[in-house]
């Protein structure tokens, strides 16, 4: 993929399909390293599925026989000398504490580093497509932080849907304003 934000969109869509009610997207960035952590409280994966999930020809989908999201993220991280790890607990084995956590580390100074891309559009797209799912987003750059928590928005907005044009536009502007203070 041409941007890490597209990987984030793909992996987070998998979280929603896995029944997650909360997905956290955490980015910690320094001058040299970008660490991405996506965690959810979805159904999780069995140990067997977890073993095969980074193989591009392994998928649990019935619509096609390849799954490229995690293998592409792993390749993008490893091409920079970084890494990717996946932890998962299935609902069957851990009924009270299940979900998946994907961590990818990128070396930003490497020639093959893929840029982050339009993370604001990614977050807005996720909220627009899944207004009933909660998302927590945090992007820490050195000592500054950009943050959005849909649980807070829902508590303030009460019956106003997050996927309404006005709310999505406000979210976009809110994130833009925070990023202006980071740069």
mmCIF file with all atom_site columns, C-alpha atoms in Angstrom:
data_model
loop_
_atom_site.group_PDB
_atom_site.id
_atom_site.type_symbol
_atom_site.label_atom_id
_atom_site.label_alt_id
_atom_site.label_comp_id
_atom_site.label_asym_id
_atom_site.label_entity_id
_atom_site.label_seq_id
_atom_site.pdbx_PDB_ins_code
_atom_site.Cartn_x
_atom_site.Cartn_y
_atom_site.Cartn_z
_atom_site.occupancy
_atom_site.B_iso_or_equiv
_atom_site.pdbx_formal_charge
_atom_site.auth_seq_id
_atom_site.auth_comp_id
_atom_site.auth_asym_id
_atom_site.auth_atom_id
_atom_site.pdbx_PDB_model_num
ATOM 1   C CA . UNK A 1 1   ? 0.000   0.000   0.000  1.00 0.00 ? 1   UNK A CA 1
ATOM 2   C CA . UNK A 1 2   ? 1.173   3.505   -0.718 1.00 0.00 ? 2   UNK A CA 1
ATOM 3   C CA . UNK A 1 3   ? 0.412   4.909   2.750  1.00 0.00 ? 3   UNK A CA 1
ATOM 4   C CA . UNK A 1 4   ? 0.389   3.486   6.259  1.00 0.00 ? 4   UNK A CA 1
ATOM 5   C CA . UNK A 1 5   ? -3.029  5.117   6.764  1.00 0.00 ? 5   UNK A CA 1
ATOM 6   C CA . UNK A 1 6   ? -4.455  2.717   4.160  1.00 0.00 ? 6   UNK A CA 1
ATOM 7   C CA . UNK A 1 7   ? -3.056  -0.204  6.173  1.00 0.00 ? 7   UNK A CA 1
ATOM 8   C CA . UNK A 1 8   ? -4.707  1.291   9.250  1.00 0.00 ? 8   UNK A CA 1
ATOM 9   C CA . UNK A 1 9   ? -8.028  1.484   7.407  1.00 0.00 ? 9   UNK A CA 1
ATOM 10  C CA . UNK A 1 10  ? -7.766  -2.138  6.270  1.00 0.00 ? 10  UNK A CA 1
ATOM 11  C CA . UNK A 1 11  ? -6.736  -3.576  9.653  1.00 0.00 ? 11  UNK A CA 1
ATOM 12  C CA . UNK A 1 12  ? -9.369  -1.530  11.492 1.00 0.00 ? 12  UNK A CA 1
ATOM 13  C CA . UNK A 1 13  ? -12.080 -2.698  9.088  1.00 0.00 ? 13  UNK A CA 1
ATOM 14  C CA . UNK A 1 14  ? -11.073 -6.247  10.092 1.00 0.00 ? 14  UNK A CA 1
ATOM 15  C CA . UNK A 1 15  ? -11.575 -5.269  13.737 1.00 0.00 ? 15  UNK A CA 1
ATOM 16  C CA . UNK A 1 16  ? -15.095 -4.068  13.009 1.00 0.00 ? 16  UNK A CA 1
ATOM 17  C CA . UNK A 1 17  ? -15.877 -7.265  11.079 1.00 0.00 ? 17  UNK A CA 1
ATOM 18  C CA . UNK A 1 18  ? -14.598 -9.227  14.086 1.00 0.00 ? 18  UNK A CA 1
ATOM 19  C CA . UNK A 1 19  ? -17.329 -7.637  16.180 1.00 0.00 ? 19  UNK A CA 1
ATOM 20  C CA . UNK A 1 20  ? -15.204 -5.064  17.996 1.00 0.00 ? 20  UNK A CA 1
ATOM 21  C CA . UNK A 1 21  ? -17.163 -2.434  19.870 1.00 0.00 ? 21  UNK A CA 1
ATOM 22  C CA . UNK A 1 22  ? -13.946 -0.493  20.562 1.00 0.00 ? 22  UNK A CA 1
ATOM 23  C CA . UNK A 1 23  ? -10.884 -0.193  18.368 1.00 0.00 ? 23  UNK A CA 1
ATOM 24  C CA . UNK A 1 24  ? -7.850  1.791   19.489 1.00 0.00 ? 24  UNK A CA 1
ATOM 25  C CA . UNK A 1 25  ? -5.418  3.247   16.963 1.00 0.00 ? 25  UNK A CA 1
ATOM 26  C CA . UNK A 1 26  ? -2.233  4.471   18.622 1.00 0.00 ? 26  UNK A CA 1
ATOM 27  C CA . UNK A 1 27  ? 0.662   6.058   16.758 1.00 0.00 ? 27  UNK A CA 1
ATOM 28  C CA . UNK A 1 28  ? 3.847   6.982   18.597 1.00 0.00 ? 28  UNK A CA 1
ATOM 29  C CA . UNK A 1 29  ? 6.306   8.874   16.452 1.00 0.00 ? 29  UNK A CA 1
ATOM 30  C CA . UNK A 1 30  ? 9.813   10.200  16.910 1.00 0.00 ? 30  UNK A CA 1
ATOM 31  C CA . UNK A 1 31  ? 12.226  11.578  14.334 1.00 0.00 ? 31  UNK A CA 1
ATOM 32  C CA . UNK A 1 32  ? 13.467  8.050   13.630 1.00 0.00 ? 32  UNK A CA 1
ATOM 33  C CA . UNK A 1 33  ? 10.628  5.622   14.420 1.00 0.00 ? 33  UNK A CA 1
ATOM 34  C CA . UNK A 1 34  ? 6.890   5.312   13.892 1.00 0.00 ? 34  UNK A CA 1
ATOM 35  C CA . UNK A 1 35  ? 5.150   2.716   16.055 1.00 0.00 ? 35  UNK A CA 1
ATOM 36  C CA . UNK A 1 36  ? 1.581   1.767   15.164 1.00 0.00 ? 36  UNK A CA 1
ATOM 37  C CA . UNK A 1 37  ? -0.626  -0.195  17.553 1.00 0.00 ? 37  UNK A CA 1
ATOM 38  C CA . UNK A 1 38  ? -4.148  -1.243  16.591 1.00 0.00 ? 38  UNK A CA 1
ATOM 39  C CA . UNK A 1 39  ? -6.049  -3.118  19.280 1.00 0.00 ? 39  UNK A CA 1
ATOM 40  C CA . UNK A 1 40  ? -9.655  -4.202  19.536 1.00 0.00 ? 40  UNK A CA 1
ATOM 41  C CA . UNK A 1 41  ? -12.093 -6.114  21.689 1.00 0.00 ? 41  UNK A CA 1
ATOM 42  C CA . UNK A 1 42  ? -13.411 -8.193  18.794 1.00 0.00 ? 42  UNK A CA 1
ATOM 43  C CA . UNK A 1 43  ? -13.778 -11.974 18.743 1.00 0.00 ? 43  UNK A CA 1
ATOM 44  C CA . UNK A 1 44  ? -10.018 -12.522 18.519 1.00 0.00 ? 44  UNK A CA 1
ATOM 45  C CA . UNK A 1 45  ? -8.279  -15.394 16.768 1.00 0.00 ? 45  UNK A CA 1
ATOM 46  C CA . UNK A 1 46  ? -7.529  -18.942 17.767 1.00 0.00 ? 46  UNK A CA 1
ATOM 47  C CA . UNK A 1 47  ? -3.900  -20.006 18.047 1.00 0.00 ? 47  UNK A CA 1
ATOM 48  C CA . UNK A 1 48  ? -4.267  -21.868 14.728 1.00 0.00 ? 48  UNK A CA 1
ATOM 49  C CA . UNK A 1 49  ? -5.599  -18.838 12.866 1.00 0.00 ? 49  UNK A CA 1
ATOM 50  C CA . UNK A 1 50  ? -2.953  -16.617 14.476 1.00 0.00 ? 50  UNK A CA 1
ATOM 51  C CA . UNK A 1 51  ? -0.189  -18.848 13.080 1.00 0.00 ? 51  UNK A CA 1
ATOM 52  C CA . UNK A 1 52  ? -1.386  -18.425 9.489  1.00 0.00 ? 52  UNK A CA 1
ATOM 53  C CA . UNK A 1 53  ? -2.632  -14.854 9.507  1.00 0.00 ? 53  UNK A CA 1
ATOM 54  C CA . UNK A 1 54  ? 0.524   -13.291 8.000  1.00 0.00 ? 54  UNK A CA 1
ATOM 55  C CA . UNK A 1 55  ? 0.497   -15.745 5.087  1.00 0.00 ? 55  UNK A CA 1
ATOM 56  C CA . UNK A 1 56  ? -1.102  -13.919 2.120  1.00 0.00 ? 56  UNK A CA 1
ATOM 57  C CA . UNK A 1 57  ? -2.760  -17.136 0.953  1.00 0.00 ? 57  UNK A CA 1
ATOM 58  C CA . UNK A 1 58  ? -4.467  -17.719 4.302  1.00 0.00 ? 58  UNK A CA 1
ATOM 59  C CA . UNK A 1 59  ? -7.799  -16.084 4.972  1.00 0.00 ? 59  UNK A CA 1
ATOM 60  C CA . UNK A 1 60  ? -10.991 -16.769 6.848  1.00 0.00 ? 60  UNK A CA 1
ATOM 61  C CA . UNK A 1 61  ? -12.965 -14.931 4.157  1.00 0.00 ? 61  UNK A CA 1
ATOM 62  C CA . UNK A 1 62  ? -15.306 -16.848 1.946  1.00 0.00 ? 62  UNK A CA 1
ATOM 63  C CA . UNK A 1 63  ? -15.441 -14.192 -0.794 1.00 0.00 ? 63  UNK A CA 1
ATOM 64  C CA . UNK A 1 64  ? -11.804 -14.597 -1.889 1.00 0.00 ? 64  UNK A CA 1
ATOM 65  C CA . UNK A 1 65  ? -8.951  -16.920 -1.066 1.00 0.00 ? 65  UNK A CA 1
ATOM 66  C CA . UNK A 1 66  ? -6.284  -14.370 -0.132 1.00 0.00 ? 66  UNK A CA 1
ATOM 67  C CA . UNK A 1 67  ? -5.940  -11.962 2.784  1.00 0.00 ? 67  UNK A CA 1
ATOM 68  C CA . UNK A 1 68  ? -3.366  -9.243  2.219  1.00 0.00 ? 68  UNK A CA 1
ATOM 69  C CA . UNK A 1 69  ? -3.883  -6.644  4.957  1.00 0.00 ? 69  UNK A CA 1
ATOM 70  C CA . UNK A 1 70  ? -1.588  -8.042  7.636  1.00 0.00 ? 70  UNK A CA 1
ATOM 71  C CA . UNK A 1 71  ? 1.011   -9.437  5.199  1.00 0.00 ? 71  UNK A CA 1
ATOM 72  C CA . UNK A 1 72  ? 1.276   -6.010  3.508  1.00 0.00 ? 72  UNK A CA 1
ATOM 73  C CA . UNK A 1 73  ? 1.677   -4.251  6.861  1.00 0.00 ? 73  UNK A CA 1
ATOM 74  C CA . UNK A 1 74  ? 4.328   -6.766  7.942  1.00 0.00 ? 74  UNK A CA 1
ATOM 75  C CA . UNK A 1 75  ? 6.201   -6.347  4.650  1.00 0.00 ? 75  UNK A CA 1
ATOM 76  C CA . UNK A 1 76  ? 6.067   -2.538  4.863  1.00 0.00 ? 76  UNK A CA 1
ATOM 77  C CA . UNK A 1 77  ? 7.458   -2.561  8.405  1.00 0.00 ? 77  UNK A CA 1
ATOM 78  C CA . UNK A 1 78  ? 10.154  -5.170  7.728  1.00 0.00 ? 78  UNK A CA 1
ATOM 79  C CA . UNK A 1 79  ? 11.316  -3.384  4.565  1.00 0.00 ? 79  UNK A CA 1
ATOM 80  C CA . UNK A 1 80  ? 12.370  -0.502  6.803  1.00 0.00 ? 80  UNK A CA 1
ATOM 81  C CA . UNK A 1 81  ? 14.216  -2.792  9.198  1.00 0.00 ? 81  UNK A CA 1
ATOM 82  C CA . UNK A 1 82  ? 11.214  -2.693  11.543 1.00 0.00 ? 82  UNK A CA 1
ATOM 83  C CA . UNK A 1 83  ? 8.881   -5.415  12.701 1.00 0.00 ? 83  UNK A CA 1
ATOM 84  C CA . UNK A 1 84  ? 5.281   -6.476  13.227 1.00 0.00 ? 84  UNK A CA 1
ATOM 85  C CA . UNK A 1 85  ? 3.762   -8.569  15.994 1.00 0.00 ? 85  UNK A CA 1
ATOM 86  C CA . UNK A 1 86  ? 0.237   -9.852  16.541 1.00 0.00 ? 86  UNK A CA 1
ATOM 87  C CA . UNK A 1 87  ? -1.319  -10.890 19.821 1.00 0.00 ? 87  UNK A CA 1
ATOM 88  C CA . UNK A 1 88  ? -4.813  -12.302 19.962 1.00 0.00 ? 88  UNK A CA 1
ATOM 89  C CA . UNK A 1 89  ? -7.120  -13.990 22.415 1.00 0.00 ? 89  UNK A CA 1
ATOM 90  C CA . UNK A 1 90  ? -10.216 -15.703 21.045 1.00 0.00 ? 90  UNK A CA 1
ATOM 91  C CA . UNK A 1 91  ? -13.634 -15.221 22.604 1.00 0.00 ? 91  UNK A CA 1
ATOM 92  C CA . UNK A 1 92  ? -13.927 -18.999 22.962 1.00 0.00 ? 92  UNK A CA 1
ATOM 93  C CA . UNK A 1 93  ? -10.775 -19.268 25.085 1.00 0.00 ? 93  UNK A CA 1
ATOM 94  C CA . UNK A 1 94  ? -11.071 -15.897 26.869 1.00 0.00 ? 94  UNK A CA 1
ATOM 95  C CA . UNK A 1 95  ? -14.768 -14.972 27.141 1.00 0.00 ? 95  UNK A CA 1
ATOM 96  C CA . UNK A 1 96  ? -14.100 -11.922 29.343 1.00 0.00 ? 96  UNK A CA 1
ATOM 97  C CA . UNK A 1 97  ? -10.854 -10.609 27.830 1.00 0.00 ? 97  UNK A CA 1
ATOM 98  C CA . UNK A 1 98  ? -10.623 -11.220 24.081 1.00 0.00 ? 98  UNK A CA 1
ATOM 99  C CA . UNK A 1 99  ? -9.445  -9.270  21.083 1.00 0.00 ? 99  UNK A CA 1
ATOM 100 C CA . UNK A 1 100 ? -6.471  -8.614  18.864 1.00 0.00 ? 100 UNK A CA 1
ATOM 101 C CA . UNK A 1 101 ? -3.473  -6.297  19.052 1.00 0.00 ? 101 UNK A CA 1
ATOM 102 C CA . UNK A 1 102 ? -1.270  -5.561  16.031 1.00 0.00 ? 102 UNK A CA 1
ATOM 103 C CA . UNK A 1 103 ? 1.968   -3.648  16.563 1.00 0.00 ? 103 UNK A CA 1
ATOM 104 C CA . UNK A 1 104 ? 4.110   -2.455  13.657 1.00 0.00 ? 104 UNK A CA 1
ATOM 105 C CA . UNK A 1 105 ? 7.367   -0.538  13.964 1.00 0.00 ? 105 UNK A CA 1
ATOM 106 C CA . UNK A 1 106 ? 8.788   1.440   11.045 1.00 0.00 ? 106 UNK A CA 1
ATOM 107 C CA . UNK A 1 107 ? 12.216  3.031   10.749 1.00 0.00 ? 107 UNK A CA 1
ATOM 108 C CA . UNK A 1 108 ? 11.384  6.385   9.203  1.00 0.00 ? 108 UNK A CA 1
ATOM 109 C CA . UNK A 1 109 ? 14.910  7.100   7.962  1.00 0.00 ? 109 UNK A CA 1
ATOM 110 C CA . UNK A 1 110 ? 14.963  4.013   5.745  1.00 0.00 ? 110 UNK A CA 1
ATOM 111 C CA . UNK A 1 111 ? 14.667  4.436   1.980  1.00 0.00 ? 111 UNK A CA 1
ATOM 112 C CA . UNK A 1 112 ? 11.641  2.091   1.883  1.00 0.00 ? 112 UNK A CA 1
ATOM 113 C CA . UNK A 1 113 ? 9.667   3.895   4.594  1.00 0.00 ? 113 UNK A CA 1
ATOM 114 C CA . UNK A 1 114 ? 6.056   4.346   3.513  1.00 0.00 ? 114 UNK A CA 1
ATOM 115 C CA . UNK A 1 115 ? 4.621   7.712   4.594  1.00 0.00 ? 115 UNK A CA 1
ATOM 116 C CA . UNK A 1 116 ? 1.759   7.855   7.071  1.00 0.00 ? 116 UNK A CA 1
ATOM 117 C CA . UNK A 1 117 ? -0.541  9.496   4.523  1.00 0.00 ? 117 UNK A CA 1
ATOM 118 C CA . UNK A 1 118 ? -3.913  11.113  5.158  1.00 0.00 ? 118 UNK A CA 1
ATOM 119 C CA . UNK A 1 119 ? -4.656  9.823   8.638  1.00 0.00 ? 119 UNK A CA 1
ATOM 120 C CA . UNK A 1 120 ? -7.433  12.371  9.147  1.00 0.00 ? 120 UNK A CA 1
ATOM 121 C CA . UNK A 1 121 ? -9.355  11.039  6.136  1.00 0.00 ? 121 UNK A CA 1
ATOM 122 C CA . UNK A 1 122 ? -8.800  7.503   7.431  1.00 0.00 ? 122 UNK A CA 1
ATOM 123 C CA . UNK A 1 123 ? -10.246 8.282   10.870 1.00 0.00 ? 123 UNK A CA 1
ATOM 124 C CA . UNK A 1 124 ? -13.201 10.187  9.392  1.00 0.00 ? 124 UNK A CA 1
ATOM 125 C CA . UNK A 1 125 ? -13.886 7.332   6.950  1.00 0.00 ? 125 UNK A CA 1
ATOM 126 C CA . UNK A 1 126 ? -13.896 4.782   9.773  1.00 0.00 ? 126 UNK A CA 1
ATOM 127 C CA . UNK A 1 127 ? -16.329 6.847   11.835 1.00 0.00 ? 127 UNK A CA 1
ATOM 128 C CA . UNK A 1 128 ? -18.553 7.520   8.826  1.00 0.00 ? 128 UNK A CA 1
ATOM 129 C CA . UNK A 1 129 ? -18.681 3.836   7.881  1.00 0.00 ? 129 UNK A CA 1
ATOM 130 C CA . UNK A 1 130 ? -19.161 2.572   11.429 1.00 0.00 ? 130 UNK A CA 1
ATOM 131 C CA . UNK A 1 131 ? -20.876 5.243   13.542 1.00 0.00 ? 131 UNK A CA 1
ATOM 132 C CA . UNK A 1 132 ? -21.973 2.706   16.171 1.00 0.00 ? 132 UNK A CA 1
ATOM 133 C CA . UNK A 1 133 ? -18.429 1.414   16.755 1.00 0.00 ? 133 UNK A CA 1
ATOM 134 C CA . UNK A 1 134 ? -16.212 3.287   19.182 1.00 0.00 ? 134 UNK A CA 1
ATOM 135 C CA . UNK A 1 135 ? -12.775 4.420   18.073 1.00 0.00 ? 135 UNK A CA 1
ATOM 136 C CA . UNK A 1 136 ? -9.990  5.870   20.161 1.00 0.00 ? 136 UNK A CA 1
ATOM 137 C CA . UNK A 1 137 ? -7.251  7.565   18.143 1.00 0.00 ? 137 UNK A CA 1
ATOM 138 C CA . UNK A 1 138 ? -4.008  8.945   19.515 1.00 0.00 ? 138 UNK A CA 1
ATOM 139 C CA . UNK A 1 139 ? -1.013  10.172  17.542 1.00 0.00 ? 139 UNK A CA 1
ATOM 140 C CA . UNK A 1 140 ? 1.878   11.197  19.762 1.00 0.00 ? 140 UNK A CA 1
ATOM 141 C CA . UNK A 1 141 ? 4.647   13.156  18.053 1.00 0.00 ? 141 UNK A CA 1
ATOM 142 C CA . UNK A 1 142 ? 7.500   13.771  20.489 1.00 0.00 ? 142 UNK A CA 1
ATOM 143 C CA . UNK A 1 143 ? 5.806   15.589  23.395 1.00 0.00 ? 143 UNK A CA 1
ATOM 144 C CA . UNK A 1 144 ? 2.599   16.573  21.555 1.00 0.00 ? 144 UNK A CA 1
ATOM 145 C CA . UNK A 1 145 ? -0.520  14.514  21.004 1.00 0.00 ? 145 UNK A CA 1
ATOM 146 C CA . UNK A 1 146 ? -3.492  14.442  18.625 1.00 0.00 ? 146 UNK A CA 1
ATOM 147 C CA . UNK A 1 147 ? -6.425  12.599  20.141 1.00 0.00 ? 147 UNK A CA 1
ATOM 148 C CA . UNK A 1 148 ? -10.042 11.692  19.422 1.00 0.00 ? 148 UNK A CA 1
ATOM 149 C CA . UNK A 1 149 ? -12.383 9.412   21.359 1.00 0.00 ? 149 UNK A CA 1
ATOM 150 C CA . UNK A 1 150 ? -15.815 8.726   19.857 1.00 0.00 ? 150 UNK A CA 1
ATOM 151 C CA . UNK A 1 151 ? -17.117 7.667   23.284 1.00 0.00 ? 151 UNK A CA 1
ATOM 152 C CA . UNK A 1 152 ? -16.657 11.246  24.476 1.00 0.00 ? 152 UNK A CA 1
ATOM 153 C CA . UNK A 1 153 ? -18.317 12.607  21.342 1.00 0.00 ? 153 UNK A CA 1
ATOM 154 C CA . UNK A 1 154 ? -21.311 10.303  21.783 1.00 0.00 ? 154 UNK A CA 1
ATOM 155 C CA . UNK A 1 155 ? -21.764 11.348  25.409 1.00 0.00 ? 155 UNK A CA 1
ATOM 156 C CA . UNK A 1 156 ? -21.876 15.026  24.401 1.00 0.00 ? 156 UNK A CA 1
ATOM 157 C CA . UNK A 1 157 ? -23.917 14.631  21.219 1.00 0.00 ? 157 UNK A CA 1
ATOM 158 C CA . UNK A 1 158 ? -26.424 12.192  22.762 1.00 0.00 ? 158 UNK A CA 1
ATOM 159 C CA . UNK A 1 159 ? -28.865 11.441  19.903 1.00 0.00 ? 159 UNK A CA 1
ATOM 160 C CA . UNK A 1 160 ? -26.941 13.112  17.068 1.00 0.00 ? 160 UNK A CA 1
ATOM 161 C CA . UNK A 1 161 ? -25.374 10.399  14.879 1.00 0.00 ? 161 UNK A CA 1
ATOM 162 C CA . UNK A 1 162 ? -21.618 10.548  14.338 1.00 0.00 ? 162 UNK A CA 1
ATOM 163 C CA . UNK A 1 163 ? -22.056 9.923   10.617 1.00 0.00 ? 163 UNK A CA 1
ATOM 164 C CA . UNK A 1 164 ? -24.024 13.129  10.039 1.00 0.00 ? 164 UNK A CA 1
ATOM 165 C CA . UNK A 1 165 ? -22.319 15.586  7.690  1.00 0.00 ? 165 UNK A CA 1
ATOM 166 C CA . UNK A 1 166 ? -21.971 18.277  10.343 1.00 0.00 ? 166 UNK A CA 1
ATOM 167 C CA . UNK A 1 167 ? -20.374 15.966  12.893 1.00 0.00 ? 167 UNK A CA 1
ATOM 168 C CA . UNK A 1 168 ? -17.967 14.426  10.377 1.00 0.00 ? 168 UNK A CA 1
ATOM 169 C CA . UNK A 1 169 ? -16.966 17.888  9.199  1.00 0.00 ? 169 UNK A CA 1
ATOM 170 C CA . UNK A 1 170 ? -16.410 18.971  12.815 1.00 0.00 ? 170 UNK A CA 1
ATOM 171 C CA . UNK A 1 171 ? -14.268 15.858  13.463 1.00 0.00 ? 171 UNK A CA 1
ATOM 172 C CA . UNK A 1 172 ? -12.157 16.634  10.389 1.00 0.00 ? 172 UNK A CA 1
ATOM 173 C CA . UNK A 1 173 ? -11.660 20.253  11.494 1.00 0.00 ? 173 UNK A CA 1
ATOM 174 C CA . UNK A 1 174 ? -10.956 19.208  15.094 1.00 0.00 ? 174 UNK A CA 1
ATOM 175 C CA . UNK A 1 175 ? -8.197  16.834  13.990 1.00 0.00 ? 175 UNK A CA 1
ATOM 176 C CA . UNK A 1 176 ? -6.773  19.387  11.540 1.00 0.00 ? 176 UNK A CA 1
ATOM 177 C CA . UNK A 1 177 ? -6.572  21.964  14.305 1.00 0.00 ? 177 UNK A CA 1
ATOM 178 C CA . UNK A 1 178 ? -4.749  19.538  16.585 1.00 0.00 ? 178 UNK A CA 1
ATOM 179 C CA . UNK A 1 179 ? -2.273  18.627  13.830 1.00 0.00 ? 179 UNK A CA 1
ATOM 180 C CA . UNK A 1 180 ? -1.550  22.332  13.225 1.00 0.00 ? 180 UNK A CA 1
ATOM 181 C CA . UNK A 1 181 ? -0.385  22.533  16.857 1.00 0.00 ? 181 UNK A CA 1
ATOM 182 C CA . UNK A 1 182 ? 1.865   19.489  16.398 1.00 0.00 ? 182 UNK A CA 1
ATOM 183 C CA . UNK A 1 183 ? 3.821   20.844  13.428 1.00 0.00 ? 183 UNK A CA 1
#
